PDB file of C-alpha atoms in Angstrom:
ATOM      1  CA  UNK A 495       0.000   0.000   0.000  1.00 92.00           C
ATOM      2  CA  UNK A 496       1.293   3.456  -0.939  1.00 97.00           C
ATOM      3  CA  UNK A 497       1.049   6.150   1.779  1.00 97.00           C
ATOM      4  CA  UNK A 498      -1.222   9.022   0.725  1.00 98.00           C
ATOM      5  CA  UNK A 499      -2.410  12.303   2.248  1.00 98.00           C
ATOM      6  CA  UNK A 500      -6.198  12.623   2.146  1.00 98.00           C
ATOM      7  CA  UNK A 501      -8.504  15.646   2.075  1.00 98.00           C
ATOM      8  CA  UNK A 502     -12.309  15.392   2.239  1.00 98.00           C
ATOM      9  CA  UNK A 503     -15.005  17.977   1.582  1.00 98.00           C
ATOM     10  CA  UNK A 504     -18.763  17.747   1.489  1.00 96.00           C
ATOM     11  CA  UNK A 505     -20.423  18.024  -1.925  1.00 96.00           C
ATOM     12  CA  UNK A 506     -23.883  17.609  -3.411  1.00 93.00           C
ATOM     13  CA  UNK A 507     -24.793  13.964  -2.992  1.00 94.00           C
ATOM     14  CA  UNK A 508     -22.018  13.031  -0.583  1.00 97.00           C
ATOM     15  CA  UNK A 509     -18.287  13.622  -0.272  1.00 98.00           C
ATOM     16  CA  UNK A 510     -15.410  14.478  -2.583  1.00 98.00           C
ATOM     17  CA  UNK A 511     -12.053  12.945  -1.636  1.00 98.00           C
ATOM     18  CA  UNK A 512      -8.578  13.992  -2.754  1.00 98.00           C
ATOM     19  CA  UNK A 513      -5.824  11.436  -2.207  1.00 98.00           C
ATOM     20  CA  UNK A 514      -2.294  12.615  -2.913  1.00 98.00           C
ATOM     21  CA  UNK A 515       1.060  10.901  -3.017  1.00 98.00           C
ATOM     22  CA  UNK A 516       3.579  13.778  -3.209  1.00 96.00           C
ATOM     23  CA  UNK A 517       5.441  13.701  -6.488  1.00 95.00           C
ATOM     24  CA  UNK A 518       2.418  12.381  -8.384  1.00 96.00           C
ATOM     25  CA  UNK A 519      -0.907  13.779  -9.588  1.00 96.00           C
ATOM     26  CA  UNK A 520      -3.699  13.687  -6.976  1.00 98.00           C
ATOM     27  CA  UNK A 521      -6.653  11.349  -7.314  1.00 97.00           C
ATOM     28  CA  UNK A 522     -10.166  12.736  -6.917  1.00 97.00           C
ATOM     29  CA  UNK A 523     -13.168  10.508  -6.290  1.00 98.00           C
ATOM     30  CA  UNK A 524     -16.540  10.703  -4.586  1.00 98.00           C
ATOM     31  CA  UNK A 525     -18.370   8.739  -1.922  1.00 97.00           C
ATOM     32  CA  UNK A 526     -21.990   8.647  -0.917  1.00 97.00           C
ATOM     33  CA  UNK A 527     -21.049   7.590   2.628  1.00 96.00           C
ATOM     34  CA  UNK A 528     -17.906   8.032   4.728  1.00 96.00           C
ATOM     35  CA  UNK A 529     -18.081   4.381   5.712  1.00 95.00           C
ATOM     36  CA  UNK A 530     -16.845   3.559   2.191  1.00 96.00           C
ATOM     37  CA  UNK A 531     -13.668   5.665   2.565  1.00 97.00           C
ATOM     38  CA  UNK A 532     -11.264   2.983   3.801  1.00 96.00           C
ATOM     39  CA  UNK A 533     -12.350   0.512   1.145  1.00 96.00           C
ATOM     40  CA  UNK A 534     -12.148   3.079  -1.657  1.00 97.00           C
ATOM     41  CA  UNK A 535      -8.581   4.017  -0.712  1.00 97.00           C
ATOM     42  CA  UNK A 536      -7.509   0.385  -0.335  1.00 97.00           C
ATOM     43  CA  UNK A 537      -8.983  -0.446  -3.750  1.00 97.00           C
ATOM     44  CA  UNK A 538      -6.586   2.116  -5.237  1.00 96.00           C
ATOM     45  CA  UNK A 539      -3.639   0.689  -3.337  1.00 97.00           C
ATOM     46  CA  UNK A 540      -3.477   3.647  -0.951  1.00 98.00           C
ATOM     47  CA  UNK A 541      -2.933   3.786   2.801  1.00 97.00           C
ATOM     48  CA  UNK A 542      -3.902   7.130   4.403  1.00 97.00           C
ATOM     49  CA  UNK A 543      -1.200   8.839   6.441  1.00 97.00           C
ATOM     50  CA  UNK A 544      -3.547  11.616   7.594  1.00 97.00           C
ATOM     51  CA  UNK A 545      -7.175  12.315   6.708  1.00 98.00           C
ATOM     52  CA  UNK A 546      -8.482  15.875   7.011  1.00 98.00           C
ATOM     53  CA  UNK A 547     -12.119  16.849   6.594  1.00 98.00           C
ATOM     54  CA  UNK A 548     -13.853  20.196   6.233  1.00 97.00           C
ATOM     55  CA  UNK A 549     -16.586  19.453   8.729  1.00 96.00           C
ATOM     56  CA  UNK A 550     -16.943  20.031  12.492  1.00 96.00           C
ATOM     57  CA  UNK A 551     -16.044  17.015  14.600  1.00 96.00           C
ATOM     58  CA  UNK A 552     -16.345  17.697  18.347  1.00 95.00           C
ATOM     59  CA  UNK A 553     -19.623  19.452  19.213  1.00 96.00           C
ATOM     60  CA  UNK A 554     -20.362  21.673  22.191  1.00 95.00           C
ATOM     61  CA  UNK A 555     -23.449  21.046  24.319  1.00 95.00           C
ATOM     62  CA  UNK A 556     -23.956  24.794  24.785  1.00 92.00           C
ATOM     63  CA  UNK A 557     -22.306  27.970  23.584  1.00 90.00           C
ATOM     64  CA  UNK A 558     -19.937  28.373  20.631  1.00 91.00           C
ATOM     65  CA  UNK A 559     -16.933  26.100  20.216  1.00 94.00           C
ATOM     66  CA  UNK A 560     -13.784  28.010  21.250  1.00 95.00           C
ATOM     67  CA  UNK A 561     -12.006  26.687  18.162  1.00 95.00           C
ATOM     68  CA  UNK A 562     -14.557  28.368  15.865  1.00 93.00           C
ATOM     69  CA  UNK A 563     -13.889  31.721  17.528  1.00 93.00           C
ATOM     70  CA  UNK A 564     -10.128  31.170  17.237  1.00 93.00           C
ATOM     71  CA  UNK A 565     -10.439  30.311  13.554  1.00 93.00           C
ATOM     72  CA  UNK A 566     -12.609  33.356  12.863  1.00 92.00           C
ATOM     73  CA  UNK A 567     -10.036  35.575  14.555  1.00 91.00           C
ATOM     74  CA  UNK A 568      -7.251  33.956  12.534  1.00 90.00           C
ATOM     75  CA  UNK A 569      -9.132  34.607   9.277  1.00 86.00           C
ATOM     76  CA  UNK A 570      -9.670  38.294   9.973  1.00 82.00           C
ATOM     77  CA  UNK A 571     -11.537  39.882   7.063  1.00 75.00           C
ATOM     78  CA  UNK A 572     -12.516  36.450   5.741  1.00 73.00           C
ATOM     79  CA  UNK A 573     -14.008  35.359   9.072  1.00 72.00           C
ATOM     80  CA  UNK A 574     -17.474  34.928   7.559  1.00 72.00           C
ATOM     81  CA  UNK A 575     -16.262  31.737   5.862  1.00 75.00           C
ATOM     82  CA  UNK A 576     -16.332  30.038   9.276  1.00 80.00           C
ATOM     83  CA  UNK A 577     -19.758  29.696  10.891  1.00 81.00           C
ATOM     84  CA  UNK A 578     -20.458  28.900  14.505  1.00 84.00           C
ATOM     85  CA  UNK A 579     -20.946  25.144  14.670  1.00 91.00           C
ATOM     86  CA  UNK A 580     -24.427  24.054  15.756  1.00 92.00           C
ATOM     87  CA  UNK A 581     -24.359  22.623  19.302  1.00 93.00           C
ATOM     88  CA  UNK A 582     -24.957  18.898  19.682  1.00 95.00           C
ATOM     89  CA  UNK A 583     -28.674  19.201  20.627  1.00 94.00           C
ATOM     90  CA  UNK A 584     -29.391  20.623  17.155  1.00 94.00           C
ATOM     91  CA  UNK A 585     -28.447  17.272  15.572  1.00 94.00           C
ATOM     92  CA  UNK A 586     -31.745  15.902  16.908  1.00 92.00           C
ATOM     93  CA  UNK A 587     -33.845  18.541  15.127  1.00 94.00           C
ATOM     94  CA  UNK A 588     -36.294  17.304  12.504  1.00 92.00           C
ATOM     95  CA  UNK A 589     -36.702  20.650  10.740  1.00 94.00           C
ATOM     96  CA  UNK A 590     -35.285  24.180  10.594  1.00 93.00           C
ATOM     97  CA  UNK A 591     -37.837  25.594  13.024  1.00 93.00           C
ATOM     98  CA  UNK A 592     -36.966  23.015  15.681  1.00 94.00           C
ATOM     99  CA  UNK A 593     -33.269  23.585  15.020  1.00 93.00           C
ATOM    100  CA  UNK A 594     -33.761  27.297  15.633  1.00 92.00           C
ATOM    101  CA  UNK A 595     -35.448  26.620  18.955  1.00 93.00           C
ATOM    102  CA  UNK A 596     -32.737  24.195  20.085  1.00 92.00           C
ATOM    103  CA  UNK A 597     -29.970  26.548  18.942  1.00 91.00           C
ATOM    104  CA  UNK A 598     -31.406  29.496  20.855  1.00 92.00           C
ATOM    105  CA  UNK A 599     -31.637  27.368  24.000  1.00 92.00           C
ATOM    106  CA  UNK A 600     -28.085  26.010  23.714  1.00 90.00           C
ATOM    107  CA  UNK A 601     -26.298  28.818  21.898  1.00 87.00           C
ATOM    108  CA  UNK A 602     -28.216  31.942  22.825  1.00 87.00           C
ATOM    109  CA  UNK A 603     -28.855  32.724  19.165  1.00 87.00           C
ATOM    110  CA  UNK A 604     -30.583  31.255  16.154  1.00 85.00           C
ATOM    111  CA  UNK A 605     -29.058  29.144  13.441  1.00 85.00           C
ATOM    112  CA  UNK A 606     -28.207  30.347   9.947  1.00 85.00           C
ATOM    113  CA  UNK A 607     -29.778  28.465   7.047  1.00 86.00           C
ATOM    114  CA  UNK A 608     -26.254  27.657   5.830  1.00 84.00           C
ATOM    115  CA  UNK A 609     -25.433  25.990   9.137  1.00 86.00           C
ATOM    116  CA  UNK A 610     -28.735  24.076   9.121  1.00 90.00           C
ATOM    117  CA  UNK A 611     -28.053  22.790   5.603  1.00 91.00           C
ATOM    118  CA  UNK A 612     -24.797  21.297   6.880  1.00 92.00           C
ATOM    119  CA  UNK A 613     -26.414  19.495   9.827  1.00 95.00           C
ATOM    120  CA  UNK A 614     -26.980  16.213   7.882  1.00 95.00           C
ATOM    121  CA  UNK A 615     -23.268  16.036   7.051  1.00 96.00           C
ATOM    122  CA  UNK A 616     -22.223  17.044  10.582  1.00 96.00           C
ATOM    123  CA  UNK A 617     -24.502  14.281  11.846  1.00 96.00           C
ATOM    124  CA  UNK A 618     -22.959  11.791   9.390  1.00 96.00           C
ATOM    125  CA  UNK A 619     -19.407  12.622  10.525  1.00 96.00           C
ATOM    126  CA  UNK A 620     -20.427  12.440  14.181  1.00 96.00           C
ATOM    127  CA  UNK A 621     -22.034   9.017  13.812  1.00 95.00           C
ATOM    128  CA  UNK A 622     -19.132   7.720  11.728  1.00 95.00           C
ATOM    129  CA  UNK A 623     -16.578   8.713  14.364  1.00 95.00           C
ATOM    130  CA  UNK A 624     -18.650   7.645  17.367  1.00 92.00           C
ATOM    131  CA  UNK A 625     -18.973   4.140  15.925  1.00 90.00           C
ATOM    132  CA  UNK A 626     -15.170   3.952  15.850  1.00 85.00           C
ATOM    133  CA  UNK A 627     -14.673   5.003  19.472  1.00 82.00           C
ATOM    134  CA  UNK A 628     -12.789   4.464  21.747  1.00 80.00           C
ATOM    135  CA  UNK A 629     -10.077   4.427  19.065  1.00 78.00           C
ATOM    136  CA  UNK A 630      -8.664   7.894  18.217  1.00 80.00           C
ATOM    137  CA  UNK A 631     -10.646   9.588  15.430  1.00 88.00           C
ATOM    138  CA  UNK A 632      -9.457   8.570  11.961  1.00 94.00           C
ATOM    139  CA  UNK A 633     -10.514  12.000  10.678  1.00 97.00           C
ATOM    140  CA  UNK A 634      -9.196  15.386  11.773  1.00 97.00           C
ATOM    141  CA  UNK A 635     -10.901  18.713  11.247  1.00 98.00           C
ATOM    142  CA  UNK A 636      -9.410  21.429   9.048  1.00 98.00           C
ATOM    143  CA  UNK A 637     -10.725  24.492   7.245  1.00 96.00           C
ATOM    144  CA  UNK A 638      -9.862  25.019   3.558  1.00 97.00           C
ATOM    145  CA  UNK A 639     -10.128  28.812   3.542  1.00 95.00           C
ATOM    146  CA  UNK A 640      -7.849  29.256   6.540  1.00 96.00           C
ATOM    147  CA  UNK A 641      -5.453  26.791   4.907  1.00 97.00           C
ATOM    148  CA  UNK A 642      -5.491  28.652   1.586  1.00 97.00           C
ATOM    149  CA  UNK A 643      -5.006  31.995   3.311  1.00 95.00           C
ATOM    150  CA  UNK A 644      -1.994  30.890   5.322  1.00 96.00           C
ATOM    151  CA  UNK A 645      -0.385  29.004   2.454  1.00 97.00           C
ATOM    152  CA  UNK A 646      -0.881  32.041   0.238  1.00 95.00           C
ATOM    153  CA  UNK A 647       0.663  34.328   2.857  1.00 93.00           C
ATOM    154  CA  UNK A 648       3.620  31.977   3.042  1.00 92.00           C
ATOM    155  CA  UNK A 649       4.167  32.532  -0.666  1.00 92.00           C
ATOM    156  CA  UNK A 650       3.841  36.302  -0.294  1.00 91.00           C
ATOM    157  CA  UNK A 651       0.681  36.379  -2.385  1.00 86.00           C
ATOM    158  CA  UNK A 652      -1.924  39.133  -2.552  1.00 87.00           C
ATOM    159  CA  UNK A 653      -5.212  38.467  -0.703  1.00 89.00           C
ATOM    160  CA  UNK A 654      -7.197  35.766  -2.462  1.00 91.00           C
ATOM    161  CA  UNK A 655     -10.465  36.695  -4.217  1.00 90.00           C
ATOM    162  CA  UNK A 656     -13.635  34.777  -3.329  1.00 89.00           C
ATOM    163  CA  UNK A 657     -13.353  31.103  -4.205  1.00 87.00           C
ATOM    164  CA  UNK A 658     -16.799  31.349  -5.813  1.00 86.00           C
ATOM    165  CA  UNK A 659     -15.376  33.524  -8.610  1.00 91.00           C
ATOM    166  CA  UNK A 660     -13.357  32.352 -11.608  1.00 93.00           C
ATOM    167  CA  UNK A 661     -10.511  34.611 -10.490  1.00 95.00           C
ATOM    168  CA  UNK A 662     -10.548  33.135  -6.990  1.00 93.00           C
ATOM    169  CA  UNK A 663     -10.619  29.542  -8.237  1.00 95.00           C
ATOM    170  CA  UNK A 664      -7.769  30.260 -10.648  1.00 95.00           C
ATOM    171  CA  UNK A 665      -5.680  31.870  -7.897  1.00 95.00           C
ATOM    172  CA  UNK A 666      -6.181  28.867  -5.617  1.00 97.00           C
ATOM    173  CA  UNK A 667      -5.344  26.302  -8.281  1.00 97.00           C
ATOM    174  CA  UNK A 668      -2.238  28.299  -9.208  1.00 96.00           C
ATOM    175  CA  UNK A 669      -1.196  28.347  -5.554  1.00 97.00           C
ATOM    176  CA  UNK A 670      -1.519  24.567  -5.306  1.00 98.00           C
ATOM    177  CA  UNK A 671       0.557  24.154  -8.464  1.00 97.00           C
ATOM    178  CA  UNK A 672       3.229  26.464  -7.019  1.00 97.00           C
ATOM    179  CA  UNK A 673       3.307  24.372  -3.860  1.00 97.00           C
ATOM    180  CA  UNK A 674       3.928  21.216  -5.877  1.00 97.00           C
ATOM    181  CA  UNK A 675       0.441  19.720  -6.079  1.00 98.00           C
ATOM    182  CA  UNK A 676      -0.436  19.408  -9.789  1.00 97.00           C
ATOM    183  CA  UNK A 677      -4.200  19.870  -9.872  1.00 95.00           C
ATOM    184  CA  UNK A 678      -5.152  20.931 -13.420  1.00 93.00           C
ATOM    185  CA  UNK A 679      -6.349  17.472 -14.494  1.00 92.00           C
ATOM    186  CA  UNK A 680      -8.205  16.851 -11.226  1.00 93.00           C
ATOM    187  CA  UNK A 681     -10.083  20.137 -11.610  1.00 94.00           C
ATOM    188  CA  UNK A 682     -11.217  19.512 -15.188  1.00 92.00           C
ATOM    189  CA  UNK A 683     -12.026  15.789 -15.189  1.00 91.00           C
ATOM    190  CA  UNK A 684     -15.733  14.816 -15.170  1.00 93.00           C
ATOM    191  CA  UNK A 685     -16.717  14.133 -11.567  1.00 96.00           C
ATOM    192  CA  UNK A 686     -20.158  13.489 -10.137  1.00 95.00           C
ATOM    193  CA  UNK A 687     -21.607  12.186  -6.882  1.00 95.00           C
ATOM    194  CA  UNK A 688     -24.973  10.461  -6.963  1.00 92.00           C
ATOM    195  CA  UNK A 689     -25.567  12.003 -10.387  1.00 92.00           C
ATOM    196  CA  UNK A 690     -24.688  15.564  -9.310  1.00 94.00           C
ATOM    197  CA  UNK A 691     -21.684  17.452 -10.632  1.00 95.00           C
ATOM    198  CA  UNK A 692     -19.020  18.174  -8.032  1.00 96.00           C
ATOM    199  CA  UNK A 693     -18.467  21.941  -7.855  1.00 95.00           C
ATOM    200  CA  UNK A 694     -15.045  23.415  -8.573  1.00 96.00           C
ATOM    201  CA  UNK A 695     -14.736  24.986  -5.123  1.00 95.00           C
ATOM    202  CA  UNK A 696     -15.474  21.634  -3.447  1.00 97.00           C
ATOM    203  CA  UNK A 697     -12.686  20.010  -5.482  1.00 97.00           C
ATOM    204  CA  UNK A 698     -10.263  22.788  -4.541  1.00 97.00           C
ATOM    205  CA  UNK A 699     -11.171  22.461  -0.863  1.00 98.00           C
ATOM    206  CA  UNK A 700     -10.515  18.700  -0.887  1.00 98.00           C
ATOM    207  CA  UNK A 701      -7.219  19.209  -2.714  1.00 98.00           C
ATOM    208  CA  UNK A 702      -5.883  21.865  -0.346  1.00 98.00           C
ATOM    209  CA  UNK A 703      -6.728  19.660   2.632  1.00 98.00           C
ATOM    210  CA  UNK A 704      -4.809  16.797   1.001  1.00 98.00           C
ATOM    211  CA  UNK A 705      -1.849  19.158   0.671  1.00 98.00           C
ATOM    212  CA  UNK A 706      -2.205  20.171   4.318  1.00 98.00           C
ATOM    213  CA  UNK A 707      -2.350  16.498   5.324  1.00 98.00           C
ATOM    214  CA  UNK A 708       0.999  15.957   3.592  1.00 98.00           C
ATOM    215  CA  UNK A 709       2.859  18.552   5.684  1.00 98.00           C
ATOM    216  CA  UNK A 710       5.137  17.534   8.566  1.00 97.00           C
ATOM    217  CA  UNK A 711       3.988  18.201  12.119  1.00 96.00           C
ATOM    218  CA  UNK A 712       6.454  21.073  12.516  1.00 96.00           C
ATOM    219  CA  UNK A 713       4.592  22.976   9.772  1.00 97.00           C
ATOM    220  CA  UNK A 714       1.186  22.605  11.448  1.00 97.00           C
ATOM    221  CA  UNK A 715      -0.724  24.447  14.146  1.00 97.00           C
ATOM    222  CA  UNK A 716      -3.537  22.836  16.094  1.00 97.00           C
ATOM    223  CA  UNK A 717      -6.118  25.439  17.088  1.00 97.00           C
ATOM    224  CA  UNK A 718      -7.986  24.502  20.247  1.00 95.00           C
ATOM    225  CA  UNK A 719      -5.380  21.873  21.147  1.00 93.00           C
ATOM    226  CA  UNK A 720      -6.574  19.700  24.033  1.00 93.00           C
ATOM    227  CA  UNK A 721     -10.260  20.685  23.816  1.00 96.00           C
ATOM    228  CA  UNK A 722     -12.772  17.831  23.717  1.00 96.00           C
ATOM    229  CA  UNK A 723     -16.535  17.616  23.673  1.00 96.00           C
ATOM    230  CA  UNK A 724     -18.613  15.714  26.224  1.00 95.00           C
ATOM    231  CA  UNK A 725     -18.183  12.498  24.229  1.00 94.00           C
ATOM    232  CA  UNK A 726     -14.413  12.761  24.047  1.00 93.00           C
ATOM    233  CA  UNK A 727     -14.204  13.935  20.423  1.00 95.00           C
ATOM    234  CA  UNK A 728     -11.625  16.681  19.781  1.00 96.00           C
ATOM    235  CA  UNK A 729     -12.828  20.235  19.197  1.00 97.00           C
ATOM    236  CA  UNK A 730      -9.671  21.219  17.329  1.00 97.00           C
ATOM    237  CA  UNK A 731      -8.690  22.411  13.887  1.00 97.00           C
ATOM    238  CA  UNK A 732      -5.451  21.852  11.981  1.00 98.00           C
ATOM    239  CA  UNK A 733      -3.941  24.677   9.927  1.00 97.00           C
ATOM    240  CA  UNK A 734      -0.576  25.625   8.474  1.00 97.00           C
ATOM    241  CA  UNK A 735       1.511  27.579  10.957  1.00 95.00           C
ATOM    242  CA  UNK A 736       1.064  31.298  10.539  1.00 86.00           C
ATOM    243  CA  UNK A 737       3.996  33.464   9.553  1.00 76.00           C
ATOM    244  CA  UNK A 738       5.485  35.285  12.545  1.00 65.00           C
TER     245      UNK A 738
END
């Protein structure tokens, strides 16, 4: 089995996965369920060295997660790309109205529609990891935009435009190429999940997390280090070390 760094992002229909062996082109594929991840990697002869996912892992019972506030502060002007993670009680909500009520009780404020739309995937990650306990989580949380920003700063680049624009996507793909991750083919190949096209920004997010997963420990910062939720899952976030 060949060691590979793995990045995972949610997409329409499931998950997009980037698996990268430095020195080669990355592989992009999709999954409907996270439970298929290990088998999909093994089928390609790959053994994950680190698996990073753009999805909250540890969940607070009440109040915001400290790591979300730290990440927002680290992002500065781009802080809106990180939302306050719904507290664990919201995972039991059957609809948006109930989620709002539970969020106000546990968080002191309502829930954005964007956050509610992510609840099914947060729930999927939570169940996936809880089934694997008491072993350490096989997935670690990371945030693509914070990763892009810090990697870009390390290259002395100008602030990145929105990833939703053609200019922003081009700047991010160029940054990955500069860092040694050849992504042109992975960004243009046909890729769907459950019949839905995987968006360009979702592909870029998975790819940058695969790059982050390839970095040595000395190049990484763990925001919220040591924090855990009530079930023992880490409330932390990996990022490239900031320039000092």
